[in-house]
Coordinates of C-alpha atoms and ligand atoms in Angstrom, one line a residue:
X1 CA 20.4 185.1 60.7
X2 CA 17.4 186.4 58.9
X3 CA 16.3 184.3 56.0
X4 CA 17.1 185.6 52.5
X5 CA 14.1 186.5 50.4
X6 CA 12.8 184.6 47.4
X7 CA 14.0 185.6 44.1
X8 CA 10.9 187.7 43.5
X9 CA 11.8 191.3 42.5
X10 CA 10.0 193.9 44.5
X11 CA 7.1 195.5 42.7
X12 CA 7.6 199.1 41.9
X13 CA 5.1 201.4 43.4
X14 CA 5.5 204.9 42.0
X15 CA 9.1 205.6 43.1
X16 CA 8.8 203.9 46.6
X17 CA 11.2 201.1 45.8
X18 CA 13.8 202.2 48.3
X19 CA 11.7 201.1 51.3
X20 CA 10.8 197.7 49.9
X21 CA 13.9 195.6 50.7
X22 CA 13.5 196.6 54.3
X23 CA 9.9 195.8 54.2
X24 CA 10.6 192.3 52.8
X25 CA 13.3 191.8 55.4
X26 CA 10.8 192.6 58.1
X27 CA 8.3 190.2 56.6
X28 CA 10.8 187.5 56.5
X29 CA 11.8 188.1 60.2
X30 CA 8.1 188.2 61.3
X31 CA 7.4 185.0 59.5
X32 CA 10.5 183.4 61.0
X33 CA 9.3 184.5 64.5
X34 CA 5.8 183.2 63.9
X35 CA 7.1 179.8 62.7
X36 CA 9.3 179.5 65.8
X37 CA 6.4 180.5 68.0
X38 CA 4.2 177.9 66.4
X39 CA 7.0 175.3 66.7
X40 CA 7.1 174.7 63.0
X41 CA 10.8 174.1 63.0
X42 CA 11.0 172.1 59.8
X43 CA 9.1 174.7 57.8
X44 CA 11.2 177.4 59.3
X45 CA 14.4 175.6 58.4
X46 CA 13.4 174.6 54.9
X47 CA 11.1 177.5 53.9
X48 CA 13.1 178.8 51.0
X49 CA 13.5 175.4 49.5
X50 CA 9.8 174.5 50.0
X51 CA 8.6 177.8 48.5
X52 CA 11.0 177.3 45.5
X53 CA 9.8 173.8 45.0
X54 CA 6.1 174.9 45.3
X55 CA 6.7 177.5 42.7
X56 CA 8.6 175.1 40.4
X57 CA 5.7 172.7 40.6
X58 CA 3.3 175.6 40.0
X59 CA 1.2 174.7 43.0
X60 CA -1.8 176.9 43.8
X61 CA -1.9 178.4 47.3
X62 CA -3.9 175.6 48.9
X63 CA -1.6 172.9 47.4
X64 CA 1.5 174.9 48.4
X65 CA 0.2 175.1 52.0
X66 CA -0.5 171.4 52.1
X67 CA 3.0 170.7 50.6
X68 CA 4.6 172.9 53.3
X69 CA 2.6 171.4 56.1
X70 CA 3.4 167.8 55.0
X71 CA 7.1 168.7 55.4
X72 CA 6.5 169.6 59.0
X73 CA 4.3 166.6 59.7
X74 CA 7.0 164.3 58.3
X75 CA 9.7 165.9 60.4
X76 CA 7.7 165.7 63.6
X77 CA 6.8 162.1 62.9
X78 CA 10.5 161.3 62.3
X79 CA 11.4 163.0 65.6
X80 CA 8.6 161.1 67.5
X81 CA 9.8 157.9 66.0
X82 CA 13.4 158.3 66.9
X83 CA 12.5 159.5 70.4
X84 CA 10.1 156.5 71.0
X85 CA 12.8 154.1 69.7
X86 CA 15.3 155.5 72.2
X87 CA 12.8 155.3 75.1
X88 CA 12.0 151.7 74.1
X89 CA 15.6 150.7 74.8
X90 CA 15.8 148.0 72.2
X91 CA 19.2 146.2 72.5
X92 CA 19.8 146.3 68.8
X93 CA 18.0 146.8 65.5
X94 CA 16.1 143.8 64.1
X95 CA 13.2 143.8 61.6
X96 CA 10.6 141.4 60.4
X97 CA 11.9 141.8 56.9
X98 CA 15.3 140.7 58.2
X99 CA 13.9 137.5 59.7
X100 CA 14.6 134.4 57.5
X101 CA 11.5 132.3 57.9
X102 CA 13.1 129.5 55.9
X103 CA 15.7 129.1 58.6
X104 CA 13.0 128.5 61.2
X105 CA 10.3 126.3 59.7
X106 CA 8.5 125.8 63.0
X107 CA 7.3 129.5 62.7
X108 CA 4.3 130.2 60.7
X109 CA 5.2 133.3 58.6
X110 CA 1.5 134.3 58.3
X111 CA 1.1 134.4 62.0
X112 CA 4.2 136.5 62.6
X113 CA 3.2 138.9 59.8
X114 CA -0.3 139.1 61.3
X115 CA 1.4 140.0 64.7
X116 CA 3.3 142.6 62.7
X117 CA 0.1 144.5 62.1
X118 CA 0.0 145.1 65.9
X119 CA -3.7 144.5 66.2
X120 CA -2.9 142.5 69.3
X121 CA -1.2 145.7 70.8
X122 CA -4.3 147.7 70.0
X123 CA -6.4 145.1 71.7
X124 CA -4.1 144.8 74.7
X125 CA -3.4 141.1 74.0
X126 CA -0.2 139.4 75.0
X127 CA 2.3 137.4 73.0
X128 CA 4.4 134.6 74.4
X129 CA 7.4 133.4 72.5
X130 CA 8.8 130.0 73.6
X131 CA 11.9 128.2 72.3
X132 CA 15.5 127.3 73.0
X133 CA 18.3 129.8 72.7
X134 CA 19.3 131.3 69.4
X135 CA 16.1 130.6 67.5
X136 CA 15.1 134.2 67.1
X137 CA 13.0 135.1 70.1
X138 CA 14.8 138.4 70.9
X139 CA 14.9 139.2 67.1
X140 CA 11.2 138.8 66.9
X141 CA 10.6 140.8 70.1
X142 CA 12.6 143.7 68.8
X143 CA 11.1 143.5 65.3
X144 CA 7.5 143.4 66.7
X145 CA 8.4 146.1 69.2
X146 CA 9.6 148.4 66.4
X147 CA 6.5 147.7 64.4
X148 CA 4.4 148.8 67.4
X149 CA 6.5 152.0 67.9
X150 CA 6.2 152.7 64.2
X151 CA 2.4 152.6 64.6
X152 CA 2.5 155.1 67.4
X153 CA 2.4 152.8 70.4
X154 CA 4.7 153.3 73.3
X155 CA 7.0 150.3 74.0
X156 CA 9.7 149.3 76.5
X157 CA 12.1 146.5 76.2
X158 CA 13.6 144.9 79.3
X159 CA 15.0 141.5 80.3
X160 CA 13.2 139.5 83.0
X161 CA 16.3 139.8 85.2
X162 CA 16.5 143.6 84.8
X163 CA 12.8 144.0 85.5
X164 CA 12.8 141.8 88.6
X165 CA 16.0 143.3 89.9
X166 CA 14.4 146.7 89.6
X167 CA 11.2 145.6 91.4
X168 CA 13.1 143.9 94.2
X169 CA 15.3 147.0 94.7
X170 CA 12.2 149.3 94.6
X171 CA 10.5 147.2 97.2
X172 CA 13.5 147.5 99.5
X173 CA 13.6 151.2 99.0
X174 CA 9.9 151.7 99.5
X175 CA 9.3 152.8 95.9
X176 CA 7.6 149.7 94.5
X177 CA 4.4 151.5 93.7
X178 CA 6.3 154.0 91.5
X179 CA 8.2 151.3 89.7
X180 CA 5.1 149.2 89.1
X181 CA 3.4 152.4 87.7
X182 CA 6.4 153.0 85.5
X183 CA 6.4 149.4 84.0
X184 CA 2.6 149.6 83.6
X185 CA 2.8 152.7 81.5
X186 CA 4.0 151.7 78.0
X187 CA 1.3 150.2 75.8
X188 CA 3.7 147.3 75.1
X189 CA 6.1 145.9 77.6
X190 CA 8.6 143.4 76.2
X191 CA 10.2 141.0 78.7
X192 CA 13.0 139.1 77.3
X193 CA 14.6 135.8 78.6
X194 CA 12.3 134.7 81.3
X195 CA 13.5 131.4 82.8
X196 CA 17.3 131.5 82.3
X197 CA 17.6 131.6 86.1
X198 CA 15.0 130.4 88.6
X199 CA 13.5 133.2 90.7
X200 CA 13.1 133.5 94.4
X201 CA 9.4 133.2 95.4
X202 CA 9.4 136.8 96.5
X203 CA 10.6 137.9 93.1
X204 CA 7.9 135.7 91.5
X205 CA 5.3 137.5 93.6
X206 CA 6.6 140.9 92.4
X207 CA 6.4 139.7 88.9
X208 CA 2.8 138.7 89.5
X209 CA 2.0 142.1 90.8
X210 CA 3.3 143.6 87.6
X211 CA 1.4 141.2 85.3
X212 CA -1.8 141.8 87.1
X213 CA -1.3 145.6 87.0
X214 CA -1.0 145.4 83.2
X215 CA -3.7 142.8 82.8
X216 CA -6.2 143.9 80.2
X217 CA -4.6 147.4 80.2
X218 CA -1.5 147.0 78.0
X219 CA 0.2 144.2 76.1
X220 CA 3.1 142.0 77.3
X221 CA 5.5 140.4 74.8
X222 CA 7.5 137.8 76.7
X223 CA 10.0 135.2 75.7
X224 CA 11.2 132.2 77.6
X225 CA 13.4 129.2 76.9
X226 CA 11.2 127.1 79.3
X227 CA 7.8 125.7 78.2
X228 CA 4.9 127.2 80.3
X229 CA 4.4 123.9 82.2
X230 CA 7.8 124.5 83.7
X231 CA 7.1 128.0 84.9
X232 CA 6.3 127.0 88.4
X233 CA 10.0 126.0 88.6
X234 CA 10.9 129.4 87.1
X235 CA 8.8 131.3 89.7
X236 CA 9.6 128.9 92.5
X237 CA 5.9 128.7 93.4
X238 CA 3.1 126.8 91.8
X239 CA 0.3 129.1 92.9
X240 CA 2.1 132.3 91.7
X241 CA 3.1 130.7 88.4
X242 CA -0.5 129.6 87.8
X243 CA -1.8 133.1 88.6
X244 CA 0.7 134.7 86.3
X245 CA -0.1 132.3 83.5
X246 CA -3.8 132.7 84.0
X247 CA -3.5 136.5 83.3
X248 CA -0.8 136.3 80.7
X249 CA -2.5 133.6 78.6
X250 CA -6.0 134.9 78.9
X251 CA -5.9 137.0 75.7
X252 CA -2.7 135.8 74.1
X253 CA -0.9 134.4 71.1
X254 CA 1.6 131.7 71.9
X255 CA 4.4 131.1 69.4
X256 CA 6.4 128.0 70.1
X257 CA 9.7 127.8 68.1
X258 CA 11.4 124.5 67.8
X259 CA 14.6 124.1 65.8
X260 CA 18.2 124.9 65.6
X261 CA 19.9 127.9 66.9
X262 CA 20.4 130.4 64.1
X263 CA 23.7 131.4 65.7
X264 CA 25.1 127.9 65.5
X265 CA 23.6 127.2 62.0
X266 CA 26.7 128.4 60.1
X267 CA 29.0 126.5 62.5
X268 CA 26.9 123.4 62.1
X269 CA 27.1 123.7 58.4
X270 CA 30.8 123.9 58.5
X271 CA 30.7 120.6 60.5
X272 CA 31.7 122.1 63.9
X273 CA 28.5 120.8 65.5
X274 CA 26.3 117.9 64.8
X275 CA 22.7 118.9 63.9
X276 CA 20.0 118.5 66.6
X277 CA 17.7 115.5 66.2
X278 CA 13.9 116.1 65.8
X279 CA 11.7 118.1 63.6
X280 CA 9.8 121.3 64.1
X281 CA 6.2 122.2 64.8
X282 CA 4.3 125.1 66.2
X283 CA 1.6 125.2 69.0
X284 CA -1.3 127.4 69.5
X285 CA -2.6 129.0 72.6
X286 CA -1.5 127.0 75.7
X287 CA 0.8 124.9 73.5
X288 CA 3.4 123.3 75.6
X289 CA 6.8 122.4 74.1
X290 CA 8.8 119.4 75.2
X291 CA 11.7 120.1 77.5
X292 CA 14.1 122.4 75.7
X293 CA 17.6 121.2 75.7
X294 CA 20.3 123.5 77.2
X295 CA 22.2 124.9 74.4
X296 CA 24.7 127.6 73.4
X297 CA 28.3 126.9 73.9
Ligands
ADP1 P1 17.0 134.0 71.0 O1 16.5 135.2 71.6 O2 15.9 133.0 70.7 O3 18.1 133.4 71.9 P2 18.1 135.7 69.0 O4 16.9 136.4 68.6 O5 19.0 136.4 69.9 O6 17.7 134.3 69.6 O7 18.9 135.2 67.7 C1 20.3 135.1 67.7 C2 20.9 135.8 66.5 O8 20.5 135.2 65.3 C3 20.4 137.3 66.4 O9 21.4 138.1 65.9 C4 19.2 137.2 65.4 O10 19.0 138.4 64.7 C5 19.6 136.1 64.5 N1 18.5 135.2 64.0 C6 17.9 134.3 64.7 N2 16.9 133.7 64.0 C7 17.0 134.3 62.8 C8 16.2 134.2 61.6 N3 15.3 133.2 61.4 N4 16.5 135.0 60.5 C9 17.5 136.0 60.7 N5 18.2 136.1 61.8 C10 18.0 135.3 62.8
MG2 MG1 17.2 136.1 73.3

């Protein structure tokens, strides 16, 4: 459908008014075609409204052009954002604004807000989140991942089990190289829930290959319910664990969360569970938490 013309009346030129509606029609169609060809879909869709608004605001030509271009830029950015969020495969939507810092006093809000600026992603640093179940590790991973995507970085969320399963399968099928390249690609790779199940030494070695592939190239954001000094048990091999930690912690920010499960907080409040003993604190790089009790019922 050709676009209807603006409410401008055609100028009269010595009795030649009969040809003018057709001329305007052609101009509208030409413009429509050019906007399509230039892939300026938002301008094409909203042109009438944009022109009317520009006229209403009495913008000069340059201002009007900028106003119209801004609509296209906003629309393209919105599309990029929603595409990148889809590709990232976040399991749910969580934000830093939605994180209650009062509920988790072992976390330094300043440190998390600083991580929210994503300078660490720009630098290719890693972030390691340690803590028992339910304290907000996945929440923070998703929130920080979304911040990174919003700032134009590519991100991918996966669980340790999913990642290792894919690598093991790829190795069996002779496509390991391709898989490693795929996981090395996003600027930020988020690996959730390392340590829930111990890994076979072979799986640990595949994990090492991935970490060394990404080393100093792209960031890894990883969470675990096991303190790093127990990772040799997680990987089933002390040497592999040490090699992984060496690369992961080299340029890294470690956030150790101690405290109660947020999930069980309400239940505890209602008297269903007794509160856990012990306070909360945070550790810096290389900080090692005490053994984390098994939790979640
Ligand atoms: P973990 O990954 O450490 O097991 P989650 O991030 O899955 O914990 O948190 C469990 C649930 O509680 C999620 O829905 C999460 O959004 C919520 N949650 C955890 N901590 C907080 C918090 N401090 N503020 C708001 N919601 C939280
Ligand atoms: Mg989790």
